[in-house]
mmCIF file of C-alpha atoms in Angstrom:
data_model
loop_
_atom_site.group_PDB
_atom_site.id
_atom_site.type_symbol
_atom_site.label_atom_id
_atom_site.label_comp_id
_atom_site.label_asym_id
_atom_site.label_seq_id
_atom_site.Cartn_x
_atom_site.Cartn_y
_atom_site.Cartn_z
ATOM 1 C CA MET A 1 0.000 0.000 0.000
ATOM 2 C CA SER A 2 1.275 3.465 -0.832
ATOM 3 C CA HIS A 3 1.395 5.932 2.004
ATOM 4 C CA SER A 4 0.997 9.645 2.849
ATOM 5 C CA PRO A 5 3.611 12.129 4.053
ATOM 6 C CA ILE A 6 1.414 13.599 6.809
ATOM 7 C CA LYS A 7 3.190 12.990 10.113
ATOM 8 C CA THR A 8 0.026 13.107 12.181
ATOM 9 C CA PHE A 9 -1.415 10.111 10.331
ATOM 10 C CA VAL A 10 1.436 7.705 11.022
ATOM 11 C CA GLN A 11 0.145 4.314 12.128
ATOM 12 C CA PRO A 12 2.210 2.123 14.498
ATOM 13 C CA ASN A 13 2.283 -0.743 12.002
ATOM 14 C CA PRO A 14 1.131 0.609 8.627
ATOM 15 C CA SER A 15 2.270 -2.552 6.858
ATOM 16 C CA GLU A 16 -0.547 -4.459 8.561
ATOM 17 C CA HIS A 17 -3.205 -2.474 6.715
ATOM 18 C CA SER A 18 -3.772 -3.117 3.040
ATOM 19 C CA ALA A 19 -5.264 -0.772 0.463
ATOM 20 C CA SER A 20 -7.704 -3.605 -0.245
ATOM 21 C CA ASP A 21 -9.494 -2.509 2.949
ATOM 22 C CA ALA A 22 -10.651 0.661 1.208
ATOM 23 C CA ILE A 23 -12.704 1.413 -1.871
ATOM 24 C CA GLN A 24 -10.578 2.915 -4.633
ATOM 25 C CA PHE A 25 -11.439 4.669 -7.851
ATOM 26 C CA GLN A 26 -10.514 1.599 -9.922
ATOM 27 C CA ASP A 27 -13.117 -0.433 -8.008
ATOM 28 C CA VAL A 28 -15.858 1.944 -9.101
ATOM 29 C CA VAL A 29 -14.787 2.041 -12.748
ATOM 30 C CA SER A 30 -14.364 -1.754 -12.985
ATOM 31 C CA GLY A 31 -17.789 -2.424 -11.461
ATOM 32 C CA GLN A 32 -16.360 -4.168 -8.385
ATOM 33 C CA PHE A 33 -17.909 -1.478 -6.177
ATOM 34 C CA ASP A 34 -21.426 -2.467 -7.253
ATOM 35 C CA ALA A 35 -20.583 -6.169 -7.407
ATOM 36 C CA ASP A 36 -19.564 -6.141 -3.735
ATOM 37 C CA GLU A 37 -22.928 -4.632 -2.857
ATOM 38 C CA THR A 38 -24.883 -7.463 -4.467
ATOM 39 C CA SER A 39 -22.614 -10.337 -3.413
ATOM 40 C CA GLU A 40 -23.570 -12.585 -0.536
ATOM 41 C CA VAL A 41 -21.694 -11.714 2.646
ATOM 42 C CA ALA A 42 -22.673 -13.862 5.615
ATOM 43 C CA GLY A 43 -22.473 -12.792 9.210
ATOM 44 C CA VAL A 44 -22.870 -9.025 8.801
ATOM 45 C CA ALA A 45 -24.099 -8.145 12.272
ATOM 46 C CA LYS A 46 -25.949 -5.142 13.605
ATOM 47 C CA ARG A 47 -23.813 -3.124 15.997
ATOM 48 C CA VAL A 48 -24.369 -0.601 18.742
ATOM 49 C CA LEU A 49 -22.119 2.269 19.708
ATOM 50 C CA LEU A 50 -19.121 1.462 21.848
ATOM 51 C CA PRO A 51 -19.750 2.128 25.571
ATOM 52 C CA GLN A 52 -18.424 5.353 27.047
ATOM 53 C CA PRO A 53 -17.104 5.910 30.582
ATOM 54 C CA GLU A 54 -19.868 6.529 33.104
ATOM 55 C CA SER A 55 -20.596 10.112 34.107
ATOM 56 C CA PRO A 56 -19.468 11.121 37.627
ATOM 57 C CA LYS A 57 -21.893 10.984 40.560
ATOM 58 C CA LEU A 58 -23.382 14.259 41.733
ATOM 59 C CA HIS A 59 -22.331 14.055 45.394
ATOM 60 C CA LYS A 60 -18.741 13.278 44.382
ATOM 61 C CA VAL A 61 -18.547 16.220 41.957
ATOM 62 C CA LEU A 62 -19.949 18.601 44.578
ATOM 63 C CA ALA A 63 -17.462 17.371 47.183
ATOM 64 C CA GLN A 64 -14.588 17.851 44.743
ATOM 65 C CA ALA A 65 -15.850 21.414 44.157
ATOM 66 C CA GLY A 66 -15.368 22.139 47.868
ATOM 67 C CA MET A 67 -19.051 22.184 48.829
ATOM 68 C CA GLY A 68 -18.520 19.731 51.680
ATOM 69 C CA SER A 69 -17.954 16.045 52.274
ATOM 70 C CA ARG A 70 -19.636 13.364 50.212
ATOM 71 C CA LEU A 71 -21.847 12.407 53.174
ATOM 72 C CA GLU A 72 -22.891 16.030 53.611
ATOM 73 C CA MET A 73 -23.756 16.288 49.916
ATOM 74 C CA GLU A 74 -25.836 13.125 50.116
ATOM 75 C CA GLN A 75 -27.699 14.596 53.081
ATOM 76 C CA LEU A 76 -28.449 17.773 51.102
ATOM 77 C CA ILE A 77 -29.765 15.613 48.264
ATOM 78 C CA LEU A 78 -32.042 13.730 50.682
ATOM 79 C CA GLU A 79 -33.364 17.035 52.023
ATOM 80 C CA GLY A 80 -34.255 18.130 48.477
ATOM 81 C CA ARG A 81 -31.919 21.119 48.560
ATOM 82 C CA ILE A 82 -30.079 20.216 45.354
ATOM 83 C CA THR A 83 -31.569 20.324 41.857
ATOM 84 C CA VAL A 84 -30.209 19.209 38.480
ATOM 85 C CA ASN A 85 -31.709 20.958 35.484
ATOM 86 C CA ASN A 86 -34.432 22.347 37.778
ATOM 87 C CA GLU A 87 -35.458 18.848 38.935
ATOM 88 C CA PRO A 88 -34.850 17.501 42.467
ATOM 89 C CA ALA A 89 -31.699 15.407 42.594
ATOM 90 C CA HIS A 90 -31.636 11.835 43.903
ATOM 91 C CA ILE A 91 -29.042 9.690 45.625
ATOM 92 C CA GLY A 92 -26.664 8.084 43.149
ATOM 93 C CA GLN A 93 -27.559 10.517 40.368
ATOM 94 C CA ARG A 94 -24.896 11.065 37.732
ATOM 95 C CA VAL A 95 -24.292 14.388 36.042
ATOM 96 C CA GLN A 96 -22.798 15.188 32.676
ATOM 97 C CA PHE A 97 -21.342 18.097 30.813
ATOM 98 C CA GLY A 98 -23.970 20.804 30.322
ATOM 99 C CA ASP A 99 -26.124 19.944 33.357
ATOM 100 C CA HIS A 100 -27.234 22.889 35.535
ATOM 101 C CA VAL A 101 -26.835 22.217 39.259
ATOM 102 C CA LYS A 102 -28.211 24.390 42.069
ATOM 103 C CA VAL A 103 -27.681 24.122 45.824
ATOM 104 C CA ASN A 104 -30.334 25.924 47.896
ATOM 105 C CA GLY A 105 -31.429 27.621 44.672
ATOM 106 C CA LYS A 106 -27.967 28.992 43.921
ATOM 107 C CA PRO A 107 -26.311 27.929 40.660
ATOM 108 C CA ILE A 108 -23.050 26.030 41.168
ATOM 109 C CA ARG A 109 -20.300 25.979 38.559
ATOM 110 C CA LEU A 110 -18.964 22.462 38.283
ATOM 111 C CA ARG A 111 -15.994 21.145 36.346
ATOM 112 C CA ILE A 112 -17.270 18.296 34.230
ATOM 113 C CA ASP A 113 -15.298 17.333 31.154
ATOM 114 C CA PRO A 114 -17.301 17.088 27.934
ATOM 115 C CA PRO A 115 -17.679 13.555 26.578
ATOM 116 C CA PRO A 116 -15.098 12.494 23.996
ATOM 117 C CA ALA A 117 -16.100 13.012 20.403
ATOM 118 C CA ARG A 118 -17.694 10.101 18.602
ATOM 119 C CA VAL A 119 -17.362 9.662 14.844
ATOM 120 C CA ILE A 120 -19.106 7.244 12.518
ATOM 121 C CA ALA A 121 -18.568 6.623 8.822
ATOM 122 C CA TYR A 122 -21.793 6.061 6.897
ATOM 123 C CA HIS A 123 -22.206 4.722 3.367
ATOM 124 C CA LYS A 124 -24.942 6.970 2.031
ATOM 125 C CA PRO A 125 -27.071 5.496 -0.748
ATOM 126 C CA ALA A 126 -28.653 7.614 -3.452
ATOM 127 C CA GLY A 127 -32.188 8.669 -2.548
ATOM 128 C CA GLU A 128 -31.493 9.883 0.998
ATOM 129 C CA VAL A 129 -31.288 13.513 2.079
ATOM 130 C CA VAL A 130 -28.918 14.887 4.724
ATOM 131 C CA THR A 131 -31.386 16.637 7.021
ATOM 132 C CA HIS A 132 -33.221 15.887 10.249
ATOM 133 C CA ASP A 133 -36.606 17.051 8.950
ATOM 134 C CA ASP A 134 -37.549 16.977 5.287
ATOM 135 C CA PRO A 135 -40.753 18.836 4.219
ATOM 136 C CA GLN A 136 -41.195 16.331 1.383
ATOM 137 C CA ASN A 137 -40.933 13.401 3.803
ATOM 138 C CA ARG A 138 -38.086 11.781 1.880
ATOM 139 C CA PRO A 139 -35.811 9.235 3.563
ATOM 140 C CA THR A 140 -33.083 10.907 5.630
ATOM 141 C CA VAL A 141 -29.643 9.606 6.561
ATOM 142 C CA PHE A 142 -30.345 10.162 10.263
ATOM 143 C CA ARG A 143 -33.028 7.495 10.473
ATOM 144 C CA LYS A 144 -30.398 4.753 10.075
ATOM 145 C CA LEU A 145 -27.860 6.118 12.535
ATOM 146 C CA PRO A 146 -27.448 4.658 16.037
ATOM 147 C CA LYS A 147 -29.039 6.511 18.931
ATOM 148 C CA LEU A 148 -26.822 9.084 20.593
ATOM 149 C CA PHE A 149 -27.769 9.407 24.260
ATOM 150 C CA GLN A 150 -26.126 12.804 24.735
ATOM 151 C CA GLY A 151 -26.208 15.482 22.057
ATOM 152 C CA LYS A 152 -26.985 14.743 18.433
ATOM 153 C CA TRP A 153 -25.190 13.617 15.305
ATOM 154 C CA GLN A 154 -23.839 16.374 13.117
ATOM 155 C CA SER A 155 -22.934 15.656 9.541
ATOM 156 C CA VAL A 156 -19.521 16.659 8.234
ATOM 157 C CA GLY A 157 -20.749 18.396 5.113
ATOM 158 C CA ARG A 158 -23.559 17.081 2.968
ATOM 159 C CA LEU A 159 -24.193 14.899 -0.038
ATOM 160 C CA ASP A 160 -27.143 15.737 -2.245
ATOM 161 C CA LEU A 161 -30.082 13.417 -2.878
ATOM 162 C CA ASN A 162 -28.531 11.594 -5.839
ATOM 163 C CA THR A 163 -24.951 11.434 -4.539
ATOM 164 C CA GLU A 164 -23.728 8.341 -2.693
ATOM 165 C CA GLY A 165 -20.646 7.330 -0.780
ATOM 166 C CA LEU A 166 -18.735 8.298 2.357
ATOM 167 C CA LEU A 167 -20.439 10.606 4.843
ATOM 168 C CA LEU A 168 -18.965 11.323 8.281
ATOM 169 C CA PHE A 169 -20.975 12.137 11.394
ATOM 170 C CA THR A 170 -19.715 13.303 14.760
ATOM 171 C CA SER A 171 -21.129 14.225 18.152
ATOM 172 C CA SER A 172 -18.726 17.196 18.339
ATOM 173 C CA GLY A 173 -19.859 20.386 16.675
ATOM 174 C CA GLU A 174 -16.345 21.815 16.913
ATOM 175 C CA LEU A 175 -14.797 18.811 15.172
ATOM 176 C CA ALA A 176 -17.467 18.905 12.461
ATOM 177 C CA ASN A 177 -16.832 22.589 11.797
ATOM 178 C CA ASN A 178 -13.067 22.112 11.675
ATOM 179 C CA LEU A 179 -13.304 19.174 9.279
ATOM 180 C CA MET A 180 -15.436 21.264 6.941
ATOM 181 C CA HIS A 181 -13.433 24.494 7.152
ATOM 182 C CA PRO A 182 -11.594 25.201 3.886
ATOM 183 C CA ARG A 183 -8.517 26.597 5.679
ATOM 184 C CA PHE A 184 -7.408 23.043 6.468
ATOM 185 C CA GLY A 185 -7.730 21.946 2.849
ATOM 186 C CA LEU A 186 -9.001 18.418 3.534
ATOM 187 C CA GLN A 187 -9.536 16.887 0.112
ATOM 188 C CA ARG A 188 -12.779 15.267 -0.938
ATOM 189 C CA GLU A 189 -12.308 12.612 -3.612
ATOM 190 C CA TYR A 190 -15.119 11.643 -5.971
ATOM 191 C CA ALA A 191 -15.697 9.124 -8.718
ATOM 192 C CA VAL A 192 -17.731 10.996 -11.319
ATOM 193 C CA ARG A 193 -19.511 9.576 -14.350
ATOM 194 C CA VAL A 194 -20.410 12.182 -16.949
ATOM 195 C CA LEU A 195 -22.010 12.242 -20.366
ATOM 196 C CA GLY A 196 -19.280 12.705 -22.924
ATOM 197 C CA GLY A 197 -15.546 13.023 -22.434
ATOM 198 C CA LEU A 198 -13.660 16.152 -21.394
ATOM 199 C CA ASN A 199 -11.286 17.702 -23.883
ATOM 200 C CA SER A 200 -7.974 19.225 -22.764
ATOM 201 C CA GLU A 201 -9.387 22.745 -22.709
ATOM 202 C CA GLU A 202 -12.300 21.735 -20.489
ATOM 203 C CA LYS A 203 -9.968 19.907 -18.091
ATOM 204 C CA GLN A 204 -7.737 22.939 -17.805
ATOM 205 C CA HIS A 205 -10.755 25.128 -17.192
ATOM 206 C CA LEU A 206 -11.875 22.911 -14.295
ATOM 207 C CA LEU A 207 -8.375 22.888 -12.819
ATOM 208 C CA SER A 208 -7.758 26.621 -13.114
ATOM 209 C CA GLY A 209 -11.240 27.579 -11.901
ATOM 210 C CA VAL A 210 -14.775 28.017 -13.206
ATOM 211 C CA GLN A 211 -17.194 30.740 -12.236
ATOM 212 C CA LEU A 212 -20.277 29.454 -10.389
ATOM 213 C CA GLY A 213 -23.201 31.387 -8.992
ATOM 214 C CA ASP A 214 -21.574 31.482 -5.540
ATOM 215 C CA GLY A 215 -17.998 32.177 -6.640
ATOM 216 C CA MET A 216 -15.027 30.516 -8.277
ATOM 217 C CA ALA A 217 -14.399 26.779 -7.882
ATOM 218 C CA GLN A 218 -11.606 24.461 -9.011
ATOM 219 C CA PHE A 219 -10.547 20.834 -8.820
ATOM 220 C CA GLY A 220 -7.210 19.908 -7.314
ATOM 221 C CA ALA A 221 -6.823 16.966 -9.729
ATOM 222 C CA ILE A 222 -8.641 15.198 -12.566
ATOM 223 C CA GLU A 223 -7.809 11.676 -13.719
ATOM 224 C CA ASP A 224 -9.361 9.751 -16.589
ATOM 225 C CA GLY A 225 -11.074 6.486 -15.726
ATOM 226 C CA GLY A 226 -12.421 5.392 -19.087
ATOM 227 C CA GLY A 227 -15.979 4.241 -19.645
ATOM 228 C CA GLU A 228 -18.436 2.762 -22.078
ATOM 229 C CA GLY A 229 -20.444 4.518 -24.744
ATOM 230 C CA ALA A 230 -21.346 8.088 -23.857
ATOM 231 C CA ASN A 231 -20.441 7.585 -20.199
ATOM 232 C CA THR A 232 -16.951 8.547 -19.022
ATOM 233 C CA TRP A 233 -15.514 8.169 -15.526
ATOM 234 C CA TYR A 234 -13.240 10.720 -13.837
ATOM 235 C CA ARG A 235 -11.519 10.803 -10.475
ATOM 236 C CA VAL A 236 -11.566 14.341 -9.087
ATOM 237 C CA THR A 237 -10.422 15.955 -5.842
ATOM 238 C CA ILE A 238 -11.641 19.200 -4.358
ATOM 239 C CA ALA A 239 -10.793 20.980 -1.100
ATOM 240 C CA GLU A 240 -14.210 22.395 -0.254
ATOM 241 C CA GLY A 241 -17.809 21.245 -0.225
ATOM 242 C CA ARG A 242 -20.323 23.773 -1.464
ATOM 243 C CA ASN A 243 -23.827 22.709 -2.441
ATOM 244 C CA ARG A 244 -23.756 20.441 -5.535
ATOM 245 C CA GLU A 245 -20.351 21.929 -6.369
ATOM 246 C CA VAL A 246 -18.946 18.992 -8.349
ATOM 247 C CA ARG A 247 -22.099 18.661 -10.443
ATOM 248 C CA ARG A 248 -22.261 22.386 -11.141
ATOM 249 C CA MET A 249 -18.604 22.505 -12.183
ATOM 250 C CA PHE A 250 -19.084 19.818 -14.813
ATOM 251 C CA GLU A 251 -22.300 21.472 -15.967
ATOM 252 C CA ALA A 252 -20.359 24.737 -16.343
ATOM 253 C CA VAL A 253 -18.207 23.105 -19.050
ATOM 254 C CA GLY A 254 -21.166 21.419 -20.731
ATOM 255 C CA HIS A 255 -21.245 17.923 -19.201
ATOM 256 C CA ALA A 256 -24.049 16.451 -17.108
ATOM 257 C CA VAL A 257 -23.134 14.182 -14.193
ATOM 258 C CA SER A 258 -24.990 10.868 -14.287
ATOM 259 C CA ARG A 259 -23.410 9.348 -11.170
ATOM 260 C CA LEU A 260 -21.402 10.768 -8.273
ATOM 261 C CA ILE A 261 -19.720 8.772 -5.486
ATOM 262 C CA ARG A 262 -17.575 10.215 -2.699
ATOM 263 C CA ILE A 263 -14.890 7.678 -1.826
ATOM 264 C CA ARG A 264 -12.636 9.745 0.432
ATOM 265 C CA TYR A 265 -12.780 12.643 2.888
ATOM 266 C CA GLY A 266 -9.307 13.745 3.974
ATOM 267 C CA ALA A 267 -7.531 10.538 4.941
ATOM 268 C CA MET A 268 -10.788 8.712 5.750
ATOM 269 C CA VAL A 269 -11.559 6.346 2.871
ATOM 270 C CA LEU A 270 -14.854 4.557 2.245
ATOM 271 C CA PRO A 271 -14.296 1.124 3.849
ATOM 272 C CA ARG A 272 -14.558 -1.905 1.624
ATOM 273 C CA GLY A 273 -17.493 -4.056 2.714
ATOM 274 C CA LEU A 274 -19.448 -1.183 4.266
ATOM 275 C CA ARG A 275 -22.722 -1.617 2.457
ATOM 276 C CA ARG A 276 -25.046 1.206 1.462
ATOM 277 C CA GLY A 277 -27.099 2.317 4.445
ATOM 278 C CA ALA A 278 -24.579 0.828 6.940
ATOM 279 C CA TRP A 279 -22.230 2.593 9.373
ATOM 280 C CA MET A 280 -19.095 1.876 11.373
ATOM 281 C CA GLU A 281 -17.764 3.701 14.426
ATOM 282 C CA LEU A 282 -14.193 4.947 14.506
ATOM 283 C CA ASP A 283 -11.974 3.901 17.400
ATOM 284 C CA ALA A 284 -10.362 6.427 19.742
ATOM 285 C CA VAL A 285 -7.030 6.154 17.884
ATOM 286 C CA ASP A 286 -8.603 7.015 14.535
ATOM 287 C CA ILE A 287 -10.664 9.832 16.057
ATOM 288 C CA GLY A 288 -7.439 11.207 17.529
ATOM 289 C CA LEU A 289 -5.802 11.160 14.102
ATOM 290 C CA LEU A 290 -8.827 12.840 12.570
ATOM 291 C CA THR A 291 -8.728 15.547 15.252
ATOM 292 C CA LYS A 292 -4.996 16.136 14.813
ATOM 293 C CA ALA A 293 -5.538 16.676 11.100
ATOM 294 C CA VAL A 294 -7.446 19.869 11.893
ATOM 295 C CA SER A 295 -5.727 20.905 15.128
ATOM 296 C CA ARG A 296 -2.604 22.284 13.433
ATOM 297 C CA GLN A 297 -2.107 25.331 11.326
ATOM 298 C CA PRO A 298 -2.648 24.696 7.598
ATOM 299 C CA ASN A 299 1.059 25.090 6.781
ATOM 300 C CA GLN A 300 1.842 22.306 9.294
ATOM 301 C CA LEU A 301 -0.513 19.776 7.746
ATOM 302 C CA THR A 302 1.931 18.381 5.255
ATOM 303 C CA ASP A 303 5.444 17.079 5.535
ATOM 304 C CA ALA A 304 6.438 17.993 2.027
ATOM 305 C CA PRO A 305 9.068 15.936 0.169
ATOM 306 C CA THR A 306 12.410 17.611 -0.466
ATOM 307 C CA THR A 307 11.451 18.187 -4.083
ATOM 308 C CA ALA A 308 8.322 20.129 -3.149
ATOM 309 C CA SER A 309 8.016 23.779 -2.240
ATOM 310 C CA THR A 310 8.116 24.412 1.514
ATOM 311 C CA SER A 311 7.062 28.036 1.348
ATOM 312 C CA LYS A 312 4.173 29.276 3.488
ATOM 313 C CA PRO A 313 0.782 28.827 1.779
ATOM 314 C CA ASN A 314 -0.505 31.955 0.151
ATOM 315 C CA PHE A 315 -3.936 32.309 1.755
ATOM 316 C CA PRO A 316 -6.102 35.091 0.349
ATOM 317 C CA LYS A 317 -6.634 38.095 2.596
ATOM 318 C CA LYS A 318 -9.952 39.828 3.061
ATOM 319 C CA PRO A 319 -10.386 42.353 0.240
ATOM 320 C CA ARG A 320 -10.066 45.963 1.361
ATOM 321 C CA ASP A 321 -12.803 47.018 -1.023
ATOM 322 C CA GLY A 322 -15.370 44.861 0.800
ATOM 323 C CA SER A 323 -16.010 42.641 -2.223
ATOM 324 C CA ASN A 324 -17.043 39.016 -1.869
ATOM 325 C CA LEU A 325 -13.971 36.830 -1.401
ATOM 326 C CA ARG A 326 -15.608 33.891 -3.235
ATOM 327 C CA SER A 327 -16.030 35.965 -6.377
ATOM 328 C CA ARG A 328 -12.293 36.338 -6.701
ATOM 329 C CA LYS A 329 -9.891 33.938 -8.362
ATOM 330 C CA PRO A 330 -9.249 30.781 -6.265
ATOM 331 C CA PHE A 331 -5.857 29.601 -5.024
ATOM 332 C CA SER A 332 -3.475 28.462 -7.694
ATOM 333 C CA ARG A 333 -2.941 24.697 -7.755
ATOM 334 C CA ALA A 334 0.670 25.219 -6.710
ATOM 335 C CA ASN A 335 -0.338 27.123 -3.582
ATOM 336 C CA GLN A 336 -3.169 24.733 -2.854
ATOM 337 C CA ALA A 337 -0.812 21.766 -2.995
ATOM 338 C CA ASP A 338 1.202 23.253 -0.127
ATOM 339 C CA HIS A 339 -1.615 22.908 2.406
ATOM 340 C CA THR A 340 -4.091 20.344 1.136
ATOM 341 C CA GLN A 341 -3.934 16.831 2.433
ATOM 342 C CA PRO A 342 -2.234 14.313 0.115
ATOM 343 C CA ASP A 343 -3.966 11.212 -1.196
ATOM 344 C CA PRO A 344 -3.475 8.595 1.576
ATOM 345 C CA LEU A 345 -3.583 5.718 -0.916
ATOM 346 C CA LYS A 346 -0.795 7.183 -3.033
ATOM 347 C CA THR A 347 1.570 8.530 -0.412
ATOM 348 C CA SER A 348 3.371 7.281 2.664
ATOM 349 C CA VAL A 349 1.102 6.885 5.664
ATOM 350 C CA GLY A 350 -2.192 5.212 4.990
ATOM 351 C CA TYR A 351 -5.729 6.139 5.848
ATOM 352 C CA ILE A 352 -7.832 6.808 8.934
ATOM 353 C CA GLY A 353 -9.934 3.815 9.906
ATOM 354 C CA ALA A 354 -7.129 1.246 9.999
ATOM 355 C CA ASP A 355 -7.335 0.872 13.770
ATOM 356 C CA SER A 356 -11.118 0.514 13.616
ATOM 357 C CA PHE A 357 -10.788 -2.136 10.927
ATOM 358 C CA SER A 358 -8.295 -4.069 13.044
ATOM 359 C CA ARG A 359 -10.686 -4.189 15.981
ATOM 360 C CA GLN A 360 -13.583 -5.277 13.833
ATOM 361 C CA ARG A 361 -11.482 -7.979 12.183
ATOM 362 C CA GLN A 362 -10.675 -9.333 15.627
ATOM 363 C CA GLU A 363 -14.354 -9.317 16.574
ATOM 364 C CA ALA A 364 -15.241 -11.060 13.321
ATOM 365 C CA GLY A 365 -12.579 -13.689 13.978
ATOM 366 C CA LYS A 366 -13.906 -14.347 17.488
ATOM 367 C CA LYS A 367 -17.438 -14.747 16.162
ATOM 368 C CA ARG A 368 -16.240 -17.160 13.481
ATOM 369 C CA GLY A 369 -14.305 -19.110 16.080
ATOM 370 C CA GLY A 370 -17.412 -19.300 18.224
ATOM 371 C CA GLY A 371 -19.452 -20.873 15.463
ATOM 372 C CA SER A 372 -21.239 -17.801 14.149
ATOM 373 C CA GLY A 373 -21.041 -19.187 10.625
ATOM 374 C CA SER A 374 -19.602 -15.990 9.127
ATOM 375 C CA ARG A 375 -17.225 -16.377 6.213
ATOM 376 C CA GLY A 376 -14.413 -14.383 4.663
ATOM 377 C CA GLY A 377 -11.981 -11.886 6.073
ATOM 378 C CA ARG A 378 -14.127 -8.760 6.026
ATOM 379 C CA PRO A 379 -14.873 -6.865 9.202
ATOM 380 C CA MET A 380 -18.192 -7.038 11.019
ATOM 381 C CA LEU A 381 -19.636 -3.656 10.121
ATOM 382 C CA GLY A 382 -22.489 -1.755 11.685
ATOM 383 C CA GLN A 383 -25.904 -1.650 10.083
ATOM 384 C CA GLY A 384 -28.114 1.295 10.828
ATOM 385 C CA LYS A 385 -31.100 0.466 12.950
#
């Protein structure tokens, strides 16, 4: 497997993880992507979210805040002098980040750490919308996600009704916003099938930038994938995610998109064997890698080879004339390459999700050893409820 030069994505044993664990562009073009969906795979089990550490008990948190001993706090609870979210507290009650606690009617500021972020990778099928409430009552992606007992799932970007592929969800609004923010340049990779082939002029136009209704847009890369008849496949990467942006860019040069599949977001690649409508939860190690990818300054995201430019990325400054920044010319591809994330399947580190795959392989092996009747080496992946 080829690897990525991003230091923050280094896996302890990258040689253990094969590129065959992830869907690649060639799989889509060859038809293997759809063939895997229709093949018989035994033993695909429904999963629930991994358990999280229990929240601390109220009397213990109050004692640690200097309100008194634990026994004294329990006595106050029995006397009904403590409330949690304006409801009388009870002995043994646990509190979590965001709860409002009052003692004798006085608000108490407690130090309770927020729960760790949870992230799931979902294989969105065409025909689902990315919204909690749809006025047209169409199927939504959220109906298949596991229940989150604290907070709610937030999607990392969106895919339109007819687009399928990798969609990330997280319980952390901050992480979701960072993953979507264009300053970090996390690449989105798509397999695109269009009507008719692009000529060299049209390709250059898409790479240098096309004018859309909401500003300029450009691809970071375009690769031919071949095709049959009037249909031609292309592998494209882009470092932002505006509404229907990929479709509109091809339409701007006169080509309609007949199929669109997102197979990568940053270093998270659509897992092989994750069927449409199914999800898998990322382990703590992979979530840590995902968080580190957006916790550094953009010019620290890449460990550029010696042959590449190491100059500071040329980010556009806010125009003094007050004009819309999006209406101006986008970054040049040379500048963009300095801060966008490299393709994890073509460079030196690998992809996020390897640790999660390892765990699920181990679980699948245990189930097979226990007589579950499952076959093959694919991981046991979560199905939405």
